[in-house]
CSV table of C-alpha atoms and ligand atoms in Angstrom, one decimal:
chain,number,residue,atom,x,y,z
A,9,MET,CA,-1.9,12.5,-3.7
A,10,ARG,CA,-0.8,15.9,-5.1
A,11,ASP,CA,-4.5,17.2,-4.6
A,12,LEU,CA,-4.5,15.8,-1.0
A,13,LEU,CA,-1.0,16.7,0.0
A,14,PRO,CA,0.1,19.6,-2.4
A,15,HIS,CA,3.2,20.7,-0.4
A,16,THR,CA,4.5,17.1,0.3
A,17,PRO,CA,7.3,15.9,-2.0
A,18,GLN,CA,6.4,12.8,-4.0
A,19,VAL,CA,9.2,10.3,-4.4
A,20,ALA,CA,8.7,7.0,-6.4
A,21,VAL,CA,11.1,4.1,-5.3
A,22,PHE,CA,11.1,1.3,-7.9
A,23,ASP,CA,11.4,-2.3,-6.7
A,24,THR,CA,13.6,-2.8,-9.9
A,25,ALA,CA,16.0,0.0,-9.2
A,26,PHE,CA,18.7,-2.0,-7.2
A,27,HIS,CA,19.1,-4.4,-10.1
A,28,GLN,CA,19.9,-1.6,-12.7
A,29,THR,CA,23.6,-2.4,-12.1
A,30,MET,CA,23.2,-5.9,-13.8
A,31,PRO,CA,25.6,-6.1,-16.7
A,32,PRO,CA,24.3,-6.8,-20.2
A,33,GLN,CA,25.3,-10.5,-20.1
A,34,ALA,CA,22.9,-10.9,-17.1
A,35,PHE,CA,20.0,-8.7,-18.1
A,36,HIS,CA,19.5,-9.7,-21.7
A,37,TYR,CA,17.5,-12.6,-23.0
A,38,ALA,CA,18.7,-14.6,-25.9
A,39,LEU,CA,16.0,-13.3,-28.1
A,40,PRO,CA,16.1,-11.3,-31.4
A,41,ALA,CA,17.8,-8.0,-30.4
A,42,ASP,CA,14.9,-5.9,-31.7
A,43,PHE,CA,12.6,-7.2,-28.9
A,44,TYR,CA,14.9,-5.5,-26.4
A,45,ARG,CA,15.3,-2.3,-28.5
A,46,GLU,CA,11.7,-1.9,-29.4
A,47,TYR,CA,9.7,-3.3,-26.4
A,48,GLY,CA,12.2,-3.3,-23.7
A,49,VAL,CA,12.1,-7.0,-23.3
A,50,ARG,CA,14.9,-7.7,-20.8
A,51,ARG,CA,15.4,-8.9,-17.2
A,52,TYR,CA,14.7,-6.2,-14.7
A,53,GLY,CA,14.4,-8.1,-11.4
A,54,PHE,CA,12.1,-7.3,-8.3
A,55,HIS,CA,12.4,-7.2,-4.6
A,56,GLY,CA,15.2,-4.7,-5.0
A,57,SER,CA,14.3,-2.9,-1.9
A,58,SER,CA,14.5,-6.1,0.2
A,59,HIS,CA,17.8,-7.3,-1.4
A,60,ARG,CA,19.4,-3.9,-0.8
A,61,TYR,CA,18.1,-3.6,2.7
A,62,VAL,CA,19.4,-7.0,3.8
A,63,ALA,CA,22.7,-6.3,2.1
A,64,ARG,CA,23.2,-3.0,3.9
A,65,SER,CA,22.1,-4.6,7.2
A,66,ALA,CA,24.7,-7.5,6.6
A,67,SER,CA,27.5,-4.9,6.0
A,68,ARG,CA,26.6,-3.2,9.3
A,69,TYR,CA,26.4,-6.6,11.2
A,70,LEU,CA,29.6,-7.8,9.9
A,71,GLY,CA,31.4,-4.4,10.2
A,72,ILE,CA,32.6,-4.6,6.5
A,73,PRO,CA,31.8,-1.8,4.0
A,74,LEU,CA,29.2,-2.9,1.5
A,75,GLU,CA,31.6,-2.1,-1.3
A,76,GLN,CA,33.9,-4.9,-0.1
A,77,LEU,CA,31.2,-7.6,0.1
A,78,ASN,CA,30.1,-10.4,-2.2
A,79,LEU,CA,26.7,-11.6,-1.1
A,80,ILE,CA,23.9,-14.1,-2.2
A,81,THR,CA,20.6,-12.8,-0.9
A,82,LEU,CA,17.6,-15.1,-0.8
A,83,HIS,CA,14.3,-13.3,-0.4
A,84,LEU,CA,12.0,-16.3,0.2
A,85,GLY,CA,8.3,-15.4,0.8
A,86,ASN,CA,5.1,-15.9,-1.1
A,87,GLY,CA,7.1,-14.2,-3.8
A,88,ALA,CA,10.7,-15.4,-3.9
A,89,SER,CA,13.9,-14.2,-5.6
A,90,ALA,CA,17.7,-14.6,-5.2
A,91,ALA,CA,20.3,-11.9,-6.0
A,92,ALA,CA,24.0,-12.0,-6.7
A,93,ILE,CA,25.6,-8.9,-5.1
A,94,GLU,CA,29.2,-8.0,-6.1
A,95,ARG,CA,30.9,-5.4,-4.0
A,96,GLY,CA,27.5,-4.0,-3.0
A,97,GLU,CA,26.0,-4.0,-6.5
A,98,SER,CA,23.4,-6.4,-7.9
A,99,ILE,CA,25.0,-8.3,-10.8
A,100,ASP,CA,22.1,-10.8,-11.3
A,101,THR,CA,18.8,-11.8,-9.9
A,102,SER,CA,16.3,-14.6,-10.6
A,103,MET,CA,13.3,-12.6,-11.4
A,104,GLY,CA,13.1,-11.3,-15.1
A,105,LEU,CA,10.8,-9.1,-17.2
A,106,THR,CA,8.1,-10.0,-14.7
A,107,PRO,CA,8.2,-11.7,-11.2
A,108,LEU,CA,7.4,-15.0,-12.8
A,109,GLU,CA,10.9,-16.2,-13.5
A,110,GLY,CA,13.3,-17.9,-11.1
A,111,LEU,CA,12.6,-19.6,-7.8
A,112,ILE,CA,9.4,-21.6,-7.2
A,113,MET,CA,6.9,-19.3,-5.3
A,114,GLY,CA,3.6,-19.6,-3.4
A,115,THR,CA,1.6,-19.7,-6.6
A,116,ARG,CA,4.2,-18.8,-9.4
A,117,CYS,CA,6.0,-21.5,-11.3
A,118,GLY,CA,9.4,-19.8,-11.6
A,119,ASP,CA,11.8,-21.1,-14.3
A,120,LEU,CA,10.0,-23.0,-17.0
A,121,ASP,CA,10.8,-24.4,-20.4
A,122,PRO,CA,9.1,-21.6,-22.5
A,123,ALA,CA,7.7,-24.2,-24.8
A,124,VAL,CA,5.4,-25.4,-22.1
A,125,HIS,CA,3.2,-22.5,-22.9
A,126,PHE,CA,2.6,-23.5,-26.5
A,127,TYR,CA,2.3,-27.1,-25.7
A,128,LEU,CA,-0.3,-26.4,-23.0
A,129,GLN,CA,-2.2,-24.1,-25.3
A,130,ARG,CA,-2.2,-26.7,-28.1
A,131,LYS,CA,-3.3,-29.5,-25.7
A,132,THR,CA,-5.9,-27.7,-23.7
A,133,GLY,CA,-7.2,-25.2,-26.3
A,134,ARG,CA,-7.3,-22.6,-23.7
A,135,PRO,CA,-6.2,-19.1,-24.6
A,136,PHE,CA,-2.8,-17.7,-23.6
A,137,GLY,CA,-4.4,-15.3,-21.1
A,138,ASP,CA,-5.7,-18.4,-19.1
A,139,ILE,CA,-2.3,-20.1,-19.2
A,140,GLU,CA,-0.7,-16.9,-18.0
A,141,GLY,CA,-3.1,-16.8,-15.0
A,142,ILE,CA,-2.4,-20.5,-14.3
A,143,LEU,CA,1.4,-19.9,-14.2
A,144,ASN,CA,1.0,-16.9,-11.9
A,145,ARG,CA,-1.8,-17.9,-9.6
A,146,GLU,CA,-2.3,-21.7,-9.7
A,147,SER,CA,1.3,-23.0,-9.9
A,148,GLY,CA,4.3,-23.1,-7.6
A,149,LEU,CA,3.8,-24.6,-4.3
A,150,LYS,CA,0.0,-24.4,-4.6
A,151,GLY,CA,0.1,-26.1,-7.9
A,152,ILE,CA,2.2,-29.0,-6.7
A,153,CYS,CA,0.4,-29.7,-3.4
A,154,GLY,CA,-2.7,-27.5,-3.2
A,155,MET,CA,-1.2,-25.3,-0.3
A,156,ASN,CA,1.0,-22.2,-0.6
A,157,ASP,CA,1.5,-21.5,3.2
A,158,MET,CA,4.9,-23.0,3.9
A,159,ARG,CA,3.9,-23.7,7.6
A,160,GLU,CA,1.1,-26.0,6.4
A,161,ILE,CA,3.3,-27.6,3.8
A,162,GLN,CA,5.9,-28.5,6.4
A,163,ARG,CA,3.3,-29.9,8.7
A,164,SER,CA,1.8,-32.0,6.0
A,165,ALA,CA,5.1,-33.2,4.8
A,166,ALA,CA,6.2,-34.3,8.3
A,167,GLN,CA,2.9,-36.2,8.4
A,168,GLY,CA,3.8,-38.1,5.2
A,169,ASP,CA,1.9,-36.3,2.5
A,170,PRO,CA,3.9,-37.0,-0.6
A,171,GLN,CA,2.8,-34.0,-2.6
A,172,ALA,CA,3.8,-31.6,0.3
A,173,GLU,CA,7.1,-33.3,0.5
A,174,LEU,CA,7.5,-33.0,-3.2
A,175,ALA,CA,6.7,-29.2,-3.0
A,176,LEU,CA,9.1,-28.6,-0.1
A,177,SER,CA,11.9,-30.6,-2.0
A,178,MET,CA,11.4,-28.8,-5.2
A,179,PHE,CA,11.3,-25.5,-3.5
A,180,CYS,CA,14.6,-26.1,-1.6
A,181,TYR,CA,16.3,-27.7,-4.6
A,182,ARG,CA,15.6,-24.7,-6.8
A,183,VAL,CA,17.0,-22.4,-4.1
A,184,ARG,CA,20.2,-24.6,-3.9
A,185,LYS,CA,20.7,-24.5,-7.6
A,186,TYR,CA,20.5,-20.7,-7.6
A,187,ILE,CA,23.1,-20.6,-4.8
A,188,GLY,CA,25.4,-22.6,-7.0
A,189,ALA,CA,24.8,-20.5,-10.1
A,190,TYR,CA,25.4,-17.2,-8.1
A,191,TYR,CA,28.4,-18.7,-6.5
A,192,ALA,CA,29.8,-19.2,-10.0
A,193,ALA,CA,28.7,-15.8,-11.1
A,194,LEU,CA,30.5,-14.0,-8.1
A,195,GLY,CA,33.6,-16.3,-7.7
A,196,THR,CA,33.9,-15.6,-4.1
A,197,VAL,CA,31.1,-15.2,-1.5
A,198,ASP,CA,31.3,-13.7,1.9
A,199,ALA,CA,27.8,-14.3,3.1
A,200,LEU,CA,24.5,-16.1,2.2
A,201,ILE,CA,21.5,-14.2,3.4
A,202,PHE,CA,18.1,-15.7,4.2
A,203,THR,CA,15.1,-13.2,4.4
A,204,GLY,CA,11.3,-13.1,3.7
A,205,GLY,CA,8.6,-15.0,5.5
A,206,ILE,CA,10.1,-18.3,4.7
A,207,GLY,CA,13.8,-17.4,4.8
A,208,GLU,CA,13.4,-15.7,8.2
A,209,ASN,CA,11.2,-18.4,9.8
A,210,SER,CA,11.8,-21.9,8.2
A,211,ALA,CA,14.8,-23.6,9.7
A,212,VAL,CA,13.8,-26.6,7.5
A,213,VAL,CA,14.0,-24.6,4.3
A,214,ARG,CA,17.4,-23.0,5.3
A,215,SER,CA,18.8,-26.4,6.2
A,216,ARG,CA,17.7,-28.1,3.0
A,217,ALA,CA,18.7,-25.2,0.7
A,218,CYS,CA,22.3,-25.3,2.2
A,219,TYR,CA,22.5,-29.1,2.2
A,220,GLY,CA,25.6,-30.6,0.6
A,221,LEU,CA,27.3,-27.3,0.0
A,222,THR,CA,30.2,-27.7,2.3
A,223,ALA,CA,32.6,-28.1,-0.6
A,224,LEU,CA,31.6,-24.4,-1.4
A,225,GLY,CA,32.5,-23.3,2.1
A,226,ILE,CA,28.9,-23.2,3.2
A,227,SER,CA,28.3,-25.1,6.4
A,228,LEU,CA,25.1,-24.5,8.4
A,229,ASP,CA,25.1,-25.0,12.2
A,230,GLU,CA,21.8,-26.9,12.8
A,231,ARG,CA,21.6,-25.9,16.4
A,232,ARG,CA,21.9,-22.1,15.5
A,233,ASN,CA,19.7,-22.5,12.6
A,234,GLY,CA,17.0,-24.0,14.8
A,235,THR,CA,16.8,-21.1,17.2
A,236,ALA,CA,17.3,-18.2,14.6
A,237,GLY,CA,14.7,-15.6,14.0
A,238,GLY,CA,13.3,-12.2,14.9
A,239,GLU,CA,16.6,-10.5,14.8
A,240,ILE,CA,19.9,-10.7,12.7
A,241,THR,CA,21.5,-14.0,13.5
A,242,HIS,CA,24.4,-15.9,12.0
A,243,ILE,CA,23.8,-19.6,11.6
A,244,GLN,CA,27.0,-21.0,10.0
A,245,MET,CA,29.5,-23.4,11.7
A,246,HIS,CA,32.6,-21.8,13.2
A,247,ASP,CA,34.7,-23.0,10.3
A,248,SER,CA,32.3,-22.2,7.6
A,249,ARG,CA,34.1,-20.0,5.1
A,250,VAL,CA,30.9,-18.3,4.0
A,251,LYS,CA,28.8,-16.6,6.7
A,252,ILE,CA,25.1,-17.6,6.6
A,253,LEU,CA,22.8,-14.8,8.0
A,254,VAL,CA,19.2,-14.6,8.8
A,255,ILE,CA,18.0,-11.0,8.4
A,256,PRO,CA,14.5,-9.8,8.9
A,257,THR,CA,13.7,-7.6,5.9
A,258,ASP,CA,12.1,-4.2,6.1
A,259,GLU,CA,11.2,-3.0,2.6
A,260,GLU,CA,9.1,0.0,4.0
A,261,ARG,CA,12.1,1.3,5.9
A,262,GLU,CA,14.3,0.9,2.8
A,263,ILE,CA,11.8,2.9,0.8
A,264,ALA,CA,11.7,5.6,3.5
A,265,GLU,CA,15.4,5.9,3.7
A,266,GLN,CA,15.8,6.2,-0.1
A,267,THR,CA,12.9,8.7,-0.1
A,268,VAL,CA,14.9,10.8,2.5
A,269,GLU,CA,18.1,10.5,0.5
A,270,VAL,CA,16.3,11.8,-2.7
A,271,ILE,CA,14.8,14.7,-0.8
A,272,ARG,CA,18.1,15.6,0.8
A,273,LYS,CA,20.0,15.5,-2.5
A,274,LYS,CA,17.2,17.6,-4.2
A,275,GLY,CA,17.6,20.1,-1.4
A,276,LYS,CA,21.3,20.4,-1.9
A,277,GLY,CA,21.0,20.6,-5.8
B,5,AMP,P1,6.0,-13.2,3.0
B,5,AMP,O1,5.5,-13.2,1.6
B,5,AMP,O2,7.5,-12.8,3.1
B,5,AMP,O3,5.2,-12.6,4.1
B,5,AMP,O4,6.1,-14.7,3.4
B,5,AMP,C1,5.0,-15.5,3.5
B,5,AMP,C2,5.4,-17.0,3.6
B,5,AMP,O5,6.2,-17.2,4.8
B,5,AMP,C3,4.3,-18.0,3.7
B,5,AMP,O6,4.6,-19.1,2.8
B,5,AMP,C4,4.4,-18.4,5.1
B,5,AMP,O7,3.9,-19.8,5.2
B,5,AMP,C5,5.8,-18.4,5.4
B,5,AMP,N1,6.1,-18.5,6.8
B,5,AMP,C6,5.7,-17.5,7.9
B,5,AMP,N2,6.2,-18.0,9.0
B,5,AMP,C7,6.7,-19.2,8.8
B,5,AMP,C8,7.2,-20.2,9.7
B,5,AMP,N3,7.3,-20.0,11.0
B,5,AMP,N4,7.8,-21.4,9.1
B,5,AMP,C9,7.6,-21.5,7.8
B,5,AMP,N5,7.1,-20.7,6.9
B,5,AMP,C10,6.7,-19.5,7.4
C-alpha cells in the first residue's frame, strides 16, 4: 500500500484493541505464569470494533454518556462473542487467545474442556493440526446439525428436525449463560445489546437467550422483539429494569472513525 499510495497515512485498527482494558483477573489463563511472560498466552478477545461501535451507539440512543453505562454486548454472527462493558470499558469478553473460545459459532465449538483435544487425539490417532481444524471449521452449529446458516437451522427446527433444534437450543443456552456470567461480573447492567447477523435478525434467538431472566430485571417484549431490525430498536417490556437493544453493527465505520481520530491526534502532536 505504501508503494501504491505513498502519501496516504496508514493506520492499523486492531480488533483486539477495545479489550485491552480487561483487568488481569479476566485476561489471564490459569496456566504456569511463564507461558504468559514468554509466549503471550492470555485472553485478547476479538470483535472489538463491533462491541465498541454498538456500545457508543447505545450511549447516543439512550442519551447517557458511555462512561456512565454498564452494558452486555452480544455480537452473534457466524463468529460470535459477548462482552462485559463497565462504564464504557471492556472488562471481559468471551473470545480468548484466539476466536475459538466462548459462544457456540457457525463452525467453531466455543468453550470446551481442554482435555477433549487429548482424548480425541488418542482415540482417533489424528494429529493435533487436524483436530484444530475440526474445532474451528467442522464444529459449532455445523458440527451439531450439519448447517451453519441460522435461517436454515430455524426453519429445520420448526419442521421438527431434532438436530437443528438441539443446535438452536445449545446456541441460545450458551448465550444465556454468558449473560448471567457478565451480569455477575458487572454487578449492575443498564442494557443488553444484540448485534451481528443473528443478533440483529433472529427474534427467536433473542427471545430464547433472554428466557427466564426476569429475576435479573431482563424482560423481553415479544411483540417489539418480533418487529425489530434494520435500525436501533428497544425490545424490552416497559417495566424491564435492563434495556434490551437491537443495534445494527458497522465495523467499517468504527474502523474509519478510529482512523480519523488517530490522524487528527497525530496532526496535533
Ligand atoms: P454475520 O457473520 O454477522 O454476517 O452473520 C451471519 C449469520 O446471521 C448467519 O448464521 C445467518 O444465517 C444469520 N442471519 C442473517 N439473517 C438472519 C435472519 N433473518 N434470521 C436468522 N439468522 C439470520
